[in-house]
PDB file of C-alpha atoms in Angstrom:
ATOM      1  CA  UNK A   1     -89.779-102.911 -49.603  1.00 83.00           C
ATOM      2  CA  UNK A   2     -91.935-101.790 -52.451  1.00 94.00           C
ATOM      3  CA  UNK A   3     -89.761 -99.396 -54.247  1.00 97.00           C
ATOM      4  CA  UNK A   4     -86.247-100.385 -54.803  1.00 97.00           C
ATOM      5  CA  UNK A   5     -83.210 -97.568 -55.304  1.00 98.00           C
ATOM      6  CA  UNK A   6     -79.886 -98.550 -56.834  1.00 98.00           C
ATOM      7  CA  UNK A   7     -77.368 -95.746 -56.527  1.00 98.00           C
ATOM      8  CA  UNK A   8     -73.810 -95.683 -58.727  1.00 97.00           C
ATOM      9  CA  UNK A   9     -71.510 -93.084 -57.133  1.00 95.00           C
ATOM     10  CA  UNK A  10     -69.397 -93.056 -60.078  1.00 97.00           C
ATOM     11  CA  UNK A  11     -71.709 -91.667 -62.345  1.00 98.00           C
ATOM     12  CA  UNK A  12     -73.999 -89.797 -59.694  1.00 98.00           C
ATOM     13  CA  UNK A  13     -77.164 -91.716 -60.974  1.00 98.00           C
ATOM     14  CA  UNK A  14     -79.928 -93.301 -58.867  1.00 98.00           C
ATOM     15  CA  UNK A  15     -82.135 -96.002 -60.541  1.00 98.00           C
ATOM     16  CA  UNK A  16     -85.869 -95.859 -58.378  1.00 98.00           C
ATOM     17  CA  UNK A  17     -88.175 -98.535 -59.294  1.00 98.00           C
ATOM     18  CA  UNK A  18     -91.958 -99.658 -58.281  1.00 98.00           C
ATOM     19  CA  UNK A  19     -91.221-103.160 -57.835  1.00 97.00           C
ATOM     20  CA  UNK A  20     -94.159-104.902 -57.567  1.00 97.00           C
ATOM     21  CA  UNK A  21     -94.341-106.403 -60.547  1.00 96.00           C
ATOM     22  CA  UNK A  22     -97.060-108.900 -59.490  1.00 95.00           C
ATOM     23  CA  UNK A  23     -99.348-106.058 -58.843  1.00 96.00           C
ATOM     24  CA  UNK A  24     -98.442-103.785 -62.824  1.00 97.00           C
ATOM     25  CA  UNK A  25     -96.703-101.390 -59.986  1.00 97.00           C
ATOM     26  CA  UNK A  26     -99.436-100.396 -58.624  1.00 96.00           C
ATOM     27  CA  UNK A  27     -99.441 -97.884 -55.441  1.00 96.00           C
ATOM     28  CA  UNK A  28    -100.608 -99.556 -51.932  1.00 94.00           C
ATOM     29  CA  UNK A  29    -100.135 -97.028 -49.445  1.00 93.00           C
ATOM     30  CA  UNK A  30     -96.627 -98.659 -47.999  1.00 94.00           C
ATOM     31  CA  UNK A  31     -95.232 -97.809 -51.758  1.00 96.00           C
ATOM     32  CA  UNK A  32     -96.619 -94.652 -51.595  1.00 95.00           C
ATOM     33  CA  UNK A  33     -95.466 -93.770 -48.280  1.00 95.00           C
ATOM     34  CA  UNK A  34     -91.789 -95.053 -49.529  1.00 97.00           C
ATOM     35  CA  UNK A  35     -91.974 -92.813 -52.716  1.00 98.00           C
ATOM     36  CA  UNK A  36     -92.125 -89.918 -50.318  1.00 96.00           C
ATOM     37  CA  UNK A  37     -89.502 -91.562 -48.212  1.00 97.00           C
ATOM     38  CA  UNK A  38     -87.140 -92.016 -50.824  1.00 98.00           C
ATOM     39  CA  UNK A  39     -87.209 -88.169 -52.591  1.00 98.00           C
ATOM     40  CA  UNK A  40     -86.440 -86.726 -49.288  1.00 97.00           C
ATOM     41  CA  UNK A  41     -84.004 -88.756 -48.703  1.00 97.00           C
ATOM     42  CA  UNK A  42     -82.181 -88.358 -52.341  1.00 98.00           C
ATOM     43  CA  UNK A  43     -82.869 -84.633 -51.469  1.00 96.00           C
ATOM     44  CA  UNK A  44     -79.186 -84.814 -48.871  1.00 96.00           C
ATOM     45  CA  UNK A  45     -77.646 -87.207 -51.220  1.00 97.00           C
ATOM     46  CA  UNK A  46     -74.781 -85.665 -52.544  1.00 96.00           C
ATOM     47  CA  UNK A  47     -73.669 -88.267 -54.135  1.00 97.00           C
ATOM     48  CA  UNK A  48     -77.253 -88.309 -56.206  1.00 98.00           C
ATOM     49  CA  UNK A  49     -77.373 -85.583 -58.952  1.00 98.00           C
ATOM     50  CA  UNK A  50     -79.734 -87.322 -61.535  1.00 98.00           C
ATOM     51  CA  UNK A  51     -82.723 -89.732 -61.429  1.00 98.00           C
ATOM     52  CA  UNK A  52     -84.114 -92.702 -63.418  1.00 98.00           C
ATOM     53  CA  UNK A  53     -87.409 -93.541 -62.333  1.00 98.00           C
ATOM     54  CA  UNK A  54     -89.233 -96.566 -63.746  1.00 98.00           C
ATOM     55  CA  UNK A  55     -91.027-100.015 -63.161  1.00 98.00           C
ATOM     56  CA  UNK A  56     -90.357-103.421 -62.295  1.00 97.00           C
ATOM     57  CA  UNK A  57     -90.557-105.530 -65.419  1.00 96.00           C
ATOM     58  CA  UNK A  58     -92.150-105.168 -68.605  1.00 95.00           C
ATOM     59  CA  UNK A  59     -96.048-105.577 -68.650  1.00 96.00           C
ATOM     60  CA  UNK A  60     -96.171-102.032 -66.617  1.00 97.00           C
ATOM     61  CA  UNK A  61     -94.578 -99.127 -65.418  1.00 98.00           C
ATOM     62  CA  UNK A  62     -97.603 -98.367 -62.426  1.00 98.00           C
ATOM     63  CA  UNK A  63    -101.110 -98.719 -62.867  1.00 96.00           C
ATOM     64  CA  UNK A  64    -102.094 -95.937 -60.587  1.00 94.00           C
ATOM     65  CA  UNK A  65    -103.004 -96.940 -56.838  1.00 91.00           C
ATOM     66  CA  UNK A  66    -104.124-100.381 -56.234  1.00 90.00           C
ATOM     67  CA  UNK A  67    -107.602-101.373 -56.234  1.00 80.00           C
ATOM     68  CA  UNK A  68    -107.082-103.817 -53.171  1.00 79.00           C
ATOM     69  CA  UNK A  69    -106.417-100.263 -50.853  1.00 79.00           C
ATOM     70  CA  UNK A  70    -108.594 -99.098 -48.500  1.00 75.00           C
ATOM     71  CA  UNK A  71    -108.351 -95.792 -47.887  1.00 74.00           C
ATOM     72  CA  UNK A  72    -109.922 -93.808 -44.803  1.00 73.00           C
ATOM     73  CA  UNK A  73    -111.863 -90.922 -45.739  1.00 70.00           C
ATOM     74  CA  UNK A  74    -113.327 -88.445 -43.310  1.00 71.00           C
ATOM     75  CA  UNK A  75    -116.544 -88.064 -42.699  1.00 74.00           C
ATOM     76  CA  UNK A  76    -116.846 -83.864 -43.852  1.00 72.00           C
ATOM     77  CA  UNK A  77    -117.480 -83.400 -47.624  1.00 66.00           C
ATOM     78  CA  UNK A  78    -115.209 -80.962 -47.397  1.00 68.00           C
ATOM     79  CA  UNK A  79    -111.960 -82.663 -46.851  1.00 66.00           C
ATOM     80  CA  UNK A  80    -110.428 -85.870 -48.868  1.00 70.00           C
ATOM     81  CA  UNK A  81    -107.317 -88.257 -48.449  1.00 73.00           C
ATOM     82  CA  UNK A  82    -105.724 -88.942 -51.545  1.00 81.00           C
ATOM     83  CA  UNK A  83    -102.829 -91.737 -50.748  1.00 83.00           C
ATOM     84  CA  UNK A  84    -101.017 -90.515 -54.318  1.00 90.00           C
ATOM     85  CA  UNK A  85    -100.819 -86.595 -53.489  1.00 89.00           C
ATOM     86  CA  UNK A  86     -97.320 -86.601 -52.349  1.00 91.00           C
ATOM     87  CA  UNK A  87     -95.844 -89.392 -54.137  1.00 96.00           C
ATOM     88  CA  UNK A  88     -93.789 -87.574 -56.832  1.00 97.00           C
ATOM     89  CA  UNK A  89     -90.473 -85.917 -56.532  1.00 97.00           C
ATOM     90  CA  UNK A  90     -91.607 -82.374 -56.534  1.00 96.00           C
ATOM     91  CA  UNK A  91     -94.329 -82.742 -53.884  1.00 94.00           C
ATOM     92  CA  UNK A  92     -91.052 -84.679 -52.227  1.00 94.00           C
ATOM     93  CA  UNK A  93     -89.328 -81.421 -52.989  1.00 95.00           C
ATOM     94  CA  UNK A  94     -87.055 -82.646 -55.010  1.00 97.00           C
ATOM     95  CA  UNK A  95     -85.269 -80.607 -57.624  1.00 96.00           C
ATOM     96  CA  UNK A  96     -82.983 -83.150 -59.114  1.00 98.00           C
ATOM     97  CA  UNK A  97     -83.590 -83.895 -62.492  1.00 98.00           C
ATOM     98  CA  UNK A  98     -85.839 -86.994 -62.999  1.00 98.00           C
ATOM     99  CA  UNK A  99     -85.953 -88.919 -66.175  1.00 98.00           C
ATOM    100  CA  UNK A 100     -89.081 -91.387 -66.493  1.00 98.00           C
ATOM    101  CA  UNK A 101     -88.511 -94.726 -68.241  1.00 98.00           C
ATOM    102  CA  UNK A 102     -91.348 -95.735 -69.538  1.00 98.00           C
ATOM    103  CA  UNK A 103     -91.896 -99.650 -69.811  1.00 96.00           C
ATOM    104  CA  UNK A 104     -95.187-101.301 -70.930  1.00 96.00           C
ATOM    105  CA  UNK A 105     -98.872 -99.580 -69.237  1.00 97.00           C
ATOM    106  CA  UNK A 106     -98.357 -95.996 -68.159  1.00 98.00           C
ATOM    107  CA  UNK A 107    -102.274 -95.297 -66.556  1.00 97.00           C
ATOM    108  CA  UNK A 108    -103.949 -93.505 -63.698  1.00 94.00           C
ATOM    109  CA  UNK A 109    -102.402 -92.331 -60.602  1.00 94.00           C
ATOM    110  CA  UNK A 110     -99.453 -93.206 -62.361  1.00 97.00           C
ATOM    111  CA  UNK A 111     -99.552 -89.691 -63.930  1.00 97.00           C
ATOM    112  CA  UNK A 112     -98.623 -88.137 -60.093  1.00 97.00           C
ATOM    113  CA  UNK A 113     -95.079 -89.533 -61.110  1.00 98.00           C
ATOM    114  CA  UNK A 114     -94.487 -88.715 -65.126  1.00 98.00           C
ATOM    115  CA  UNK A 115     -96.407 -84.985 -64.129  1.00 96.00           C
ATOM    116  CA  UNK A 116     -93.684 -84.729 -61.956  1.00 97.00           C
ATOM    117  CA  UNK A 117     -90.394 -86.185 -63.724  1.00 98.00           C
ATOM    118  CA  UNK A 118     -88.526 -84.021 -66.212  1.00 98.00           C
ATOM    119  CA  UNK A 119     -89.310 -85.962 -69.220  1.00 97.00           C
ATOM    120  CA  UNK A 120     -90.446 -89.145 -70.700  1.00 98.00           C
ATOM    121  CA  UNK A 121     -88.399 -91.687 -72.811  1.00 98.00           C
ATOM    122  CA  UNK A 122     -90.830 -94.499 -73.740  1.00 98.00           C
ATOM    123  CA  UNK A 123     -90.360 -98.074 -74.556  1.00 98.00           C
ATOM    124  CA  UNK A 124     -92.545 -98.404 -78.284  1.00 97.00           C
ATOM    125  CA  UNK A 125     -94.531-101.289 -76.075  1.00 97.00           C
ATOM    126  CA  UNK A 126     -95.452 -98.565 -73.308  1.00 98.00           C
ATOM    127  CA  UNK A 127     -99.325 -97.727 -73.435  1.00 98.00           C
ATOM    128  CA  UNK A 128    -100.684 -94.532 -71.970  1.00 98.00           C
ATOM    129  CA  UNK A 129    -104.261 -94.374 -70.679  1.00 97.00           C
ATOM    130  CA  UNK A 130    -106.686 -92.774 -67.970  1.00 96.00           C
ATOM    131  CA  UNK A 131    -109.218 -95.461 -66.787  1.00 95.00           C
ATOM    132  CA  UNK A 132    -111.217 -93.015 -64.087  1.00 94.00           C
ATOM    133  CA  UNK A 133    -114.145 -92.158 -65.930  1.00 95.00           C
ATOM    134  CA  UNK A 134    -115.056 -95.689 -66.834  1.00 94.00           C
ATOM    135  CA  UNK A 135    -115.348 -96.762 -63.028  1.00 91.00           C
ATOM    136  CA  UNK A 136    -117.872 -93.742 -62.420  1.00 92.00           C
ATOM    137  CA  UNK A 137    -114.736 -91.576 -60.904  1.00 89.00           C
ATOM    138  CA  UNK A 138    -113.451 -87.768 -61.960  1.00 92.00           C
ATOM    139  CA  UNK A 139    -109.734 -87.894 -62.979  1.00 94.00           C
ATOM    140  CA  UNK A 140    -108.842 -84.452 -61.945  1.00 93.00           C
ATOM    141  CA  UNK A 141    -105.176 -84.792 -60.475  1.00 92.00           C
ATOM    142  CA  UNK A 142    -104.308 -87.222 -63.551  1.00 95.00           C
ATOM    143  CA  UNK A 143    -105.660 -84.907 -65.880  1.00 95.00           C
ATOM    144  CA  UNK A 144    -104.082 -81.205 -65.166  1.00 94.00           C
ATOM    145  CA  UNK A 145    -100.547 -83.203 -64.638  1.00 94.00           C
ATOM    146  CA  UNK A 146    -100.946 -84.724 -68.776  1.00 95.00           C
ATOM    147  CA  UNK A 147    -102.802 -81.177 -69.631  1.00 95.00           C
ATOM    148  CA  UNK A 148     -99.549 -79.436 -68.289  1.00 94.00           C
ATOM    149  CA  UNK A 149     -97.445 -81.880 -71.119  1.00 94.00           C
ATOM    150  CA  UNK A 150     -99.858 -82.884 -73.965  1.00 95.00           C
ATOM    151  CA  UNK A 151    -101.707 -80.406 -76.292  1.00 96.00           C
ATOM    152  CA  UNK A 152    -105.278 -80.097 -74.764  1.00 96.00           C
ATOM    153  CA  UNK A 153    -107.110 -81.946 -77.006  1.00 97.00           C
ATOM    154  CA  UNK A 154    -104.659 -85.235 -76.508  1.00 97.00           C
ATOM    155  CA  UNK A 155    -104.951 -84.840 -72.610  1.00 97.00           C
ATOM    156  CA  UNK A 156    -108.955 -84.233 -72.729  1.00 97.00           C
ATOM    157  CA  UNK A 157    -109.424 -87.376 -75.053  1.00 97.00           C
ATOM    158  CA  UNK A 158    -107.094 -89.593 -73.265  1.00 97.00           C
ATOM    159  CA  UNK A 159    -108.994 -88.196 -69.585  1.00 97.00           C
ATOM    160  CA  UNK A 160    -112.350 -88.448 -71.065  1.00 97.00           C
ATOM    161  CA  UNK A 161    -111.997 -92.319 -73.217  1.00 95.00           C
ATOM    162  CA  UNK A 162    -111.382 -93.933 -70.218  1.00 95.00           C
ATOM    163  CA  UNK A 163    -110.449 -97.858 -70.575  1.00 93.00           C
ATOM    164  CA  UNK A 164    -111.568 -97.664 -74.541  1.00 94.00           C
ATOM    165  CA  UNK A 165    -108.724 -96.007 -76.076  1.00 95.00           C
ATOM    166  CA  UNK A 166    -104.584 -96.571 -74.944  1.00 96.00           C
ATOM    167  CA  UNK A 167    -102.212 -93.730 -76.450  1.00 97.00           C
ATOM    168  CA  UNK A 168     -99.642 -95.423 -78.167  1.00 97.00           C
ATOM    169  CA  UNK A 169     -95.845 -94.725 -77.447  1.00 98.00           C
ATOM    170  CA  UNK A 170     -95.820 -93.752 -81.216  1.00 98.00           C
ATOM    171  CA  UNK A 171     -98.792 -91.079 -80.594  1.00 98.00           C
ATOM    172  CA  UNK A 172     -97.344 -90.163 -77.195  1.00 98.00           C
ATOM    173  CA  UNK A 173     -93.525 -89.039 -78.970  1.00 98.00           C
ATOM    174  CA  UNK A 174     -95.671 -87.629 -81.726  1.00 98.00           C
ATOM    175  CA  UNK A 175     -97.631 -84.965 -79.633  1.00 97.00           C
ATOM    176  CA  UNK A 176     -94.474 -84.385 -77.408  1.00 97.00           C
ATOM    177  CA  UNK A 177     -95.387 -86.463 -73.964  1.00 98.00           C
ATOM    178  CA  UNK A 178     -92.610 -88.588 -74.578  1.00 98.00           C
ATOM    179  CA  UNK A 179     -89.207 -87.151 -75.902  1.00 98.00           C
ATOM    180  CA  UNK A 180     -87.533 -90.632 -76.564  1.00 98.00           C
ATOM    181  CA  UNK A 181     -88.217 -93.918 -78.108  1.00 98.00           C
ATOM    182  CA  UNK A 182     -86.411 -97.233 -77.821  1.00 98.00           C
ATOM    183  CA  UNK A 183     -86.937-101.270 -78.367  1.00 97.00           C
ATOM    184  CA  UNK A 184     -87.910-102.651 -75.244  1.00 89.00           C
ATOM    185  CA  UNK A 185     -84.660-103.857 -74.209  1.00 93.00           C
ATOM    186  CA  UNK A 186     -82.670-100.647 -75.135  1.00 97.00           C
ATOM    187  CA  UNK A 187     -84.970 -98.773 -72.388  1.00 98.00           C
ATOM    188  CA  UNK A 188     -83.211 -98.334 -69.225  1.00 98.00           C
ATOM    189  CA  UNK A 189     -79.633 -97.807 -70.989  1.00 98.00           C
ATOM    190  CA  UNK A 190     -81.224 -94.764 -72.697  1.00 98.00           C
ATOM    191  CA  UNK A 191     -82.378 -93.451 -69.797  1.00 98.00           C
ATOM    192  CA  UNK A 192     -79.440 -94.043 -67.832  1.00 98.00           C
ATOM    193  CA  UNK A 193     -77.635 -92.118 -70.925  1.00 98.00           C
ATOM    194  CA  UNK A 194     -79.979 -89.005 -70.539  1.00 98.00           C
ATOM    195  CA  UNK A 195     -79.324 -89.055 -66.480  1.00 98.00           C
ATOM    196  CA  UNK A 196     -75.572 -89.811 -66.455  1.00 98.00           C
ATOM    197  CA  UNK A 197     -75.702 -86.904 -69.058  1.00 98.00           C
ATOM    198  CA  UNK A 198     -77.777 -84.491 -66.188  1.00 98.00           C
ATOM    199  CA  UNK A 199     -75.394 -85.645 -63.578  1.00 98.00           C
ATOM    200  CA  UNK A 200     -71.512 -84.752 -65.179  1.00 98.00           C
ATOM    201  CA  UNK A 201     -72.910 -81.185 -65.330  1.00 98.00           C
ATOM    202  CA  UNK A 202     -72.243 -78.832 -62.198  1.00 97.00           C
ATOM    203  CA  UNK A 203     -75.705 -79.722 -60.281  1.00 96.00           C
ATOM    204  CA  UNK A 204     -76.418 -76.091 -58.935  1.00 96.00           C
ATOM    205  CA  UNK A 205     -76.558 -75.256 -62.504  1.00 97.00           C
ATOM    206  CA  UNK A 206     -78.991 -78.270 -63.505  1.00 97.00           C
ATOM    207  CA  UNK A 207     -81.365 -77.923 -60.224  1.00 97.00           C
ATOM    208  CA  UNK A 208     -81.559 -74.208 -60.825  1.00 97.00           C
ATOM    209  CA  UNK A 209     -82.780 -75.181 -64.658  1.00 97.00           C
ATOM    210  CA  UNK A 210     -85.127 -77.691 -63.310  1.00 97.00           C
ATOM    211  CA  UNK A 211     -86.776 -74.863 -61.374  1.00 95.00           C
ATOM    212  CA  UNK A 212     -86.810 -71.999 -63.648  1.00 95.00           C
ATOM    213  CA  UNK A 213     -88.599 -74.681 -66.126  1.00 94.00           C
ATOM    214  CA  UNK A 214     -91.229 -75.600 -63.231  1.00 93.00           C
ATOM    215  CA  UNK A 215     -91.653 -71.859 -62.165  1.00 92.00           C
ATOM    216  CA  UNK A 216     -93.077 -71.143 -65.648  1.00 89.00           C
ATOM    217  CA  UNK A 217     -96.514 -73.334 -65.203  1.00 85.00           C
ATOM    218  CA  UNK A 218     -96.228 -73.873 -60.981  1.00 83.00           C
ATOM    219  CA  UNK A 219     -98.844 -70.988 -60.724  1.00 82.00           C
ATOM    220  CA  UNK A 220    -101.441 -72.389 -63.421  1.00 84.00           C
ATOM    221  CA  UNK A 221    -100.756 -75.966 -61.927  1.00 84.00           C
ATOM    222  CA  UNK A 222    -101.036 -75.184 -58.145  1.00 85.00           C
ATOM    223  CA  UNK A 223    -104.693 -73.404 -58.966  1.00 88.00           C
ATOM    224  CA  UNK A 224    -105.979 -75.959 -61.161  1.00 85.00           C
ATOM    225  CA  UNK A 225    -105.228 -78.798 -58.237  1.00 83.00           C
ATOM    226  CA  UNK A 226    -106.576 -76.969 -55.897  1.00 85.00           C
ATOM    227  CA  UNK A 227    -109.966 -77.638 -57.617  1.00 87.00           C
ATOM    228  CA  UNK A 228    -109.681 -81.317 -57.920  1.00 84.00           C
ATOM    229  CA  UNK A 229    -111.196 -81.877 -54.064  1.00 82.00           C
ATOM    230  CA  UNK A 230    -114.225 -80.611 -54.778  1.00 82.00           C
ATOM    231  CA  UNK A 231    -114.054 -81.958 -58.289  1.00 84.00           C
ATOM    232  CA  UNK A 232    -113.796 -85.320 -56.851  1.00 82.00           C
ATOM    233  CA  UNK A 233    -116.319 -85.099 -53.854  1.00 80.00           C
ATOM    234  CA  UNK A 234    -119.402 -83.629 -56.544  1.00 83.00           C
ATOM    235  CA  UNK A 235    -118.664 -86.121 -59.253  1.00 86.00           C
ATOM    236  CA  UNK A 236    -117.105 -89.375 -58.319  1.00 82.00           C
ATOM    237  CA  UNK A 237    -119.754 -92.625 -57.488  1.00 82.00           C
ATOM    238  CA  UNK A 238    -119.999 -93.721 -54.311  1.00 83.00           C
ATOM    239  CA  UNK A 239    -116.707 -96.619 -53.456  1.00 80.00           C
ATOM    240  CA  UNK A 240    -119.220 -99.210 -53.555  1.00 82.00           C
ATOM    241  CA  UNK A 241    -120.569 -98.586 -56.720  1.00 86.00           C
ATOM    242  CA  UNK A 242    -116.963 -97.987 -58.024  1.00 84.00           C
ATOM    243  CA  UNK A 243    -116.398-101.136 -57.295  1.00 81.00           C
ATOM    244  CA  UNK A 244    -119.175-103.115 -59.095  1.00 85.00           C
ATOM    245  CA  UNK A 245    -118.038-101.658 -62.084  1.00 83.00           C
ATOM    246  CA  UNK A 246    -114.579-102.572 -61.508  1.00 81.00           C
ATOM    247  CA  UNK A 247    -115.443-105.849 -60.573  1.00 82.00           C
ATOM    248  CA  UNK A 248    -117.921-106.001 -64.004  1.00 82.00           C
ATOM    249  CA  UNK A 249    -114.816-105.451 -66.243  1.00 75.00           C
ATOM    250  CA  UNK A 250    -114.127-108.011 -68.661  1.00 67.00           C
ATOM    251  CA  UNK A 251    -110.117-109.096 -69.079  1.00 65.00           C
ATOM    252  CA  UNK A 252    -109.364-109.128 -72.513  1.00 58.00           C
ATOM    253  CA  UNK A 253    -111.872-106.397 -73.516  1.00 61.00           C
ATOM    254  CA  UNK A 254    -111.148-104.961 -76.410  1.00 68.00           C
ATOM    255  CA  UNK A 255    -109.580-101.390 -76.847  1.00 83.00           C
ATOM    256  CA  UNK A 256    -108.495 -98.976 -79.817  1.00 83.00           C
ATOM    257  CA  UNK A 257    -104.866 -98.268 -79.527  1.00 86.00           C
ATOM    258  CA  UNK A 258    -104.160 -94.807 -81.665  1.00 86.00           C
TER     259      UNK A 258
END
């Protein structure tokens, strides 16, 4: 198992983690296929009236999918498989409130999950960044989630800068992507705070808020992803040329943190 899910009845909190630490969290297709798995399945918990989503130690909470991943593709240009389309809780259709804990890199597909979560309380080590353009690919998913919670400007530098700039946790509570900071090590308990909070209130009440808060930008948001396919198939580089530059990177580069 890839993504781990401690539930406390008493409180009516569930605690999902990527755990694969090894890997910064990244998304193979078995975690992303259990991320799917696991919102339905908190969907007929009863017991479950609040989330805390986060990642397995402290270096990362997901780096997007996982470079090692092969992913099919059909052969028509007009048709693509995206392994990270349906991993967060509202393409899971779930309406329970979900509270992100942010711990150490925050980058790539790993905006499918923070679009998707309620809000954002941030470790001041977490990192925010978009690495697609860099390695010759359009971030188009990534970038109308963070343009649906950052002021435009923030979103289109952070989409654009690729692997030379990381948004500090200090800019990221600044321009309102992230609601909460804490040390490190007072992360989860904050979260769980927030959650256990969300979950002692009557949950038709909460799920109906969570809703009425989504129906006010659902429209915008289901028209602008329904350009990213195309988006995608015009501008990204061919996989194999992708990968060269991936493979050209140099660990340790350096990077402006703002």
């Amino acid at each position: 198992m890839t993504v781990r899910v401690e539930r406390d009845k008493e409180t009516g909190v569930a605690v999902v983690t990527l755990d694969r630490e090894h890997r910064h969290n990244a998304v193979d297709l078995e975690t992303a296929a259990e991320l799917g798995a696991v919102w339905r399945e908190l969907r007929f918990d009863e017991e479950v009236r609040a989330v805390v989503l986060t990642g397995a130690g402290t270096a990362a909470f997901c780096t997007g999918i996982d470079r090692g991943v092969d992913v099919p593709q059909p052969a028509s240009p007009y048709s693509a498989d995206d392994p990270l389309i349906a991993i967060g809780p509202k393409a899971g259709d779930l309406w329970k409130p979900v509270v992100a804990a942010v711990n150490g890199m925050a980058c790539g597909g790993a905006f499918y999950l923070l679009g998707e979560s309620e809000f954002l309380i941030a470790s001041e080590t977490a990192t925010f960044f978009d690495p697609h353009t860099t390695y010759g690919m359009v971030s188009a998913y990534e970038a109308v989630y963070m343009a649906q919670r950052m002021p435009f400007g923030e979103a289109a530098r952070m989409s654009l800068m690729g692997t030379a700039e990381r948004l500090s946790a200090r800019r990221a509570h600044e321009i309102g992507l992230v609601s909460e900071l804490t040390a490190p090590g007072e992360l989860l308990p904050a979260a769980l705070r927030a959650a256990q909070t969300l979950a002692g209130f009557p949950t038709e009440a909460v799920q109906g808020t969570v809703r009425a808060l989504w129906s006010a930008k659902q429209a915008a948001l289901q028209q602008a992803l329904a350009q990213a396919p195309a988006l995608i198939a015009l501008g990204n580089l061919a996989p194999e040329r992708q990968a060269e530059l991936f493979a050209s990177r140099r660990p340790g580069t350096e990077f402006r943190l703002r």
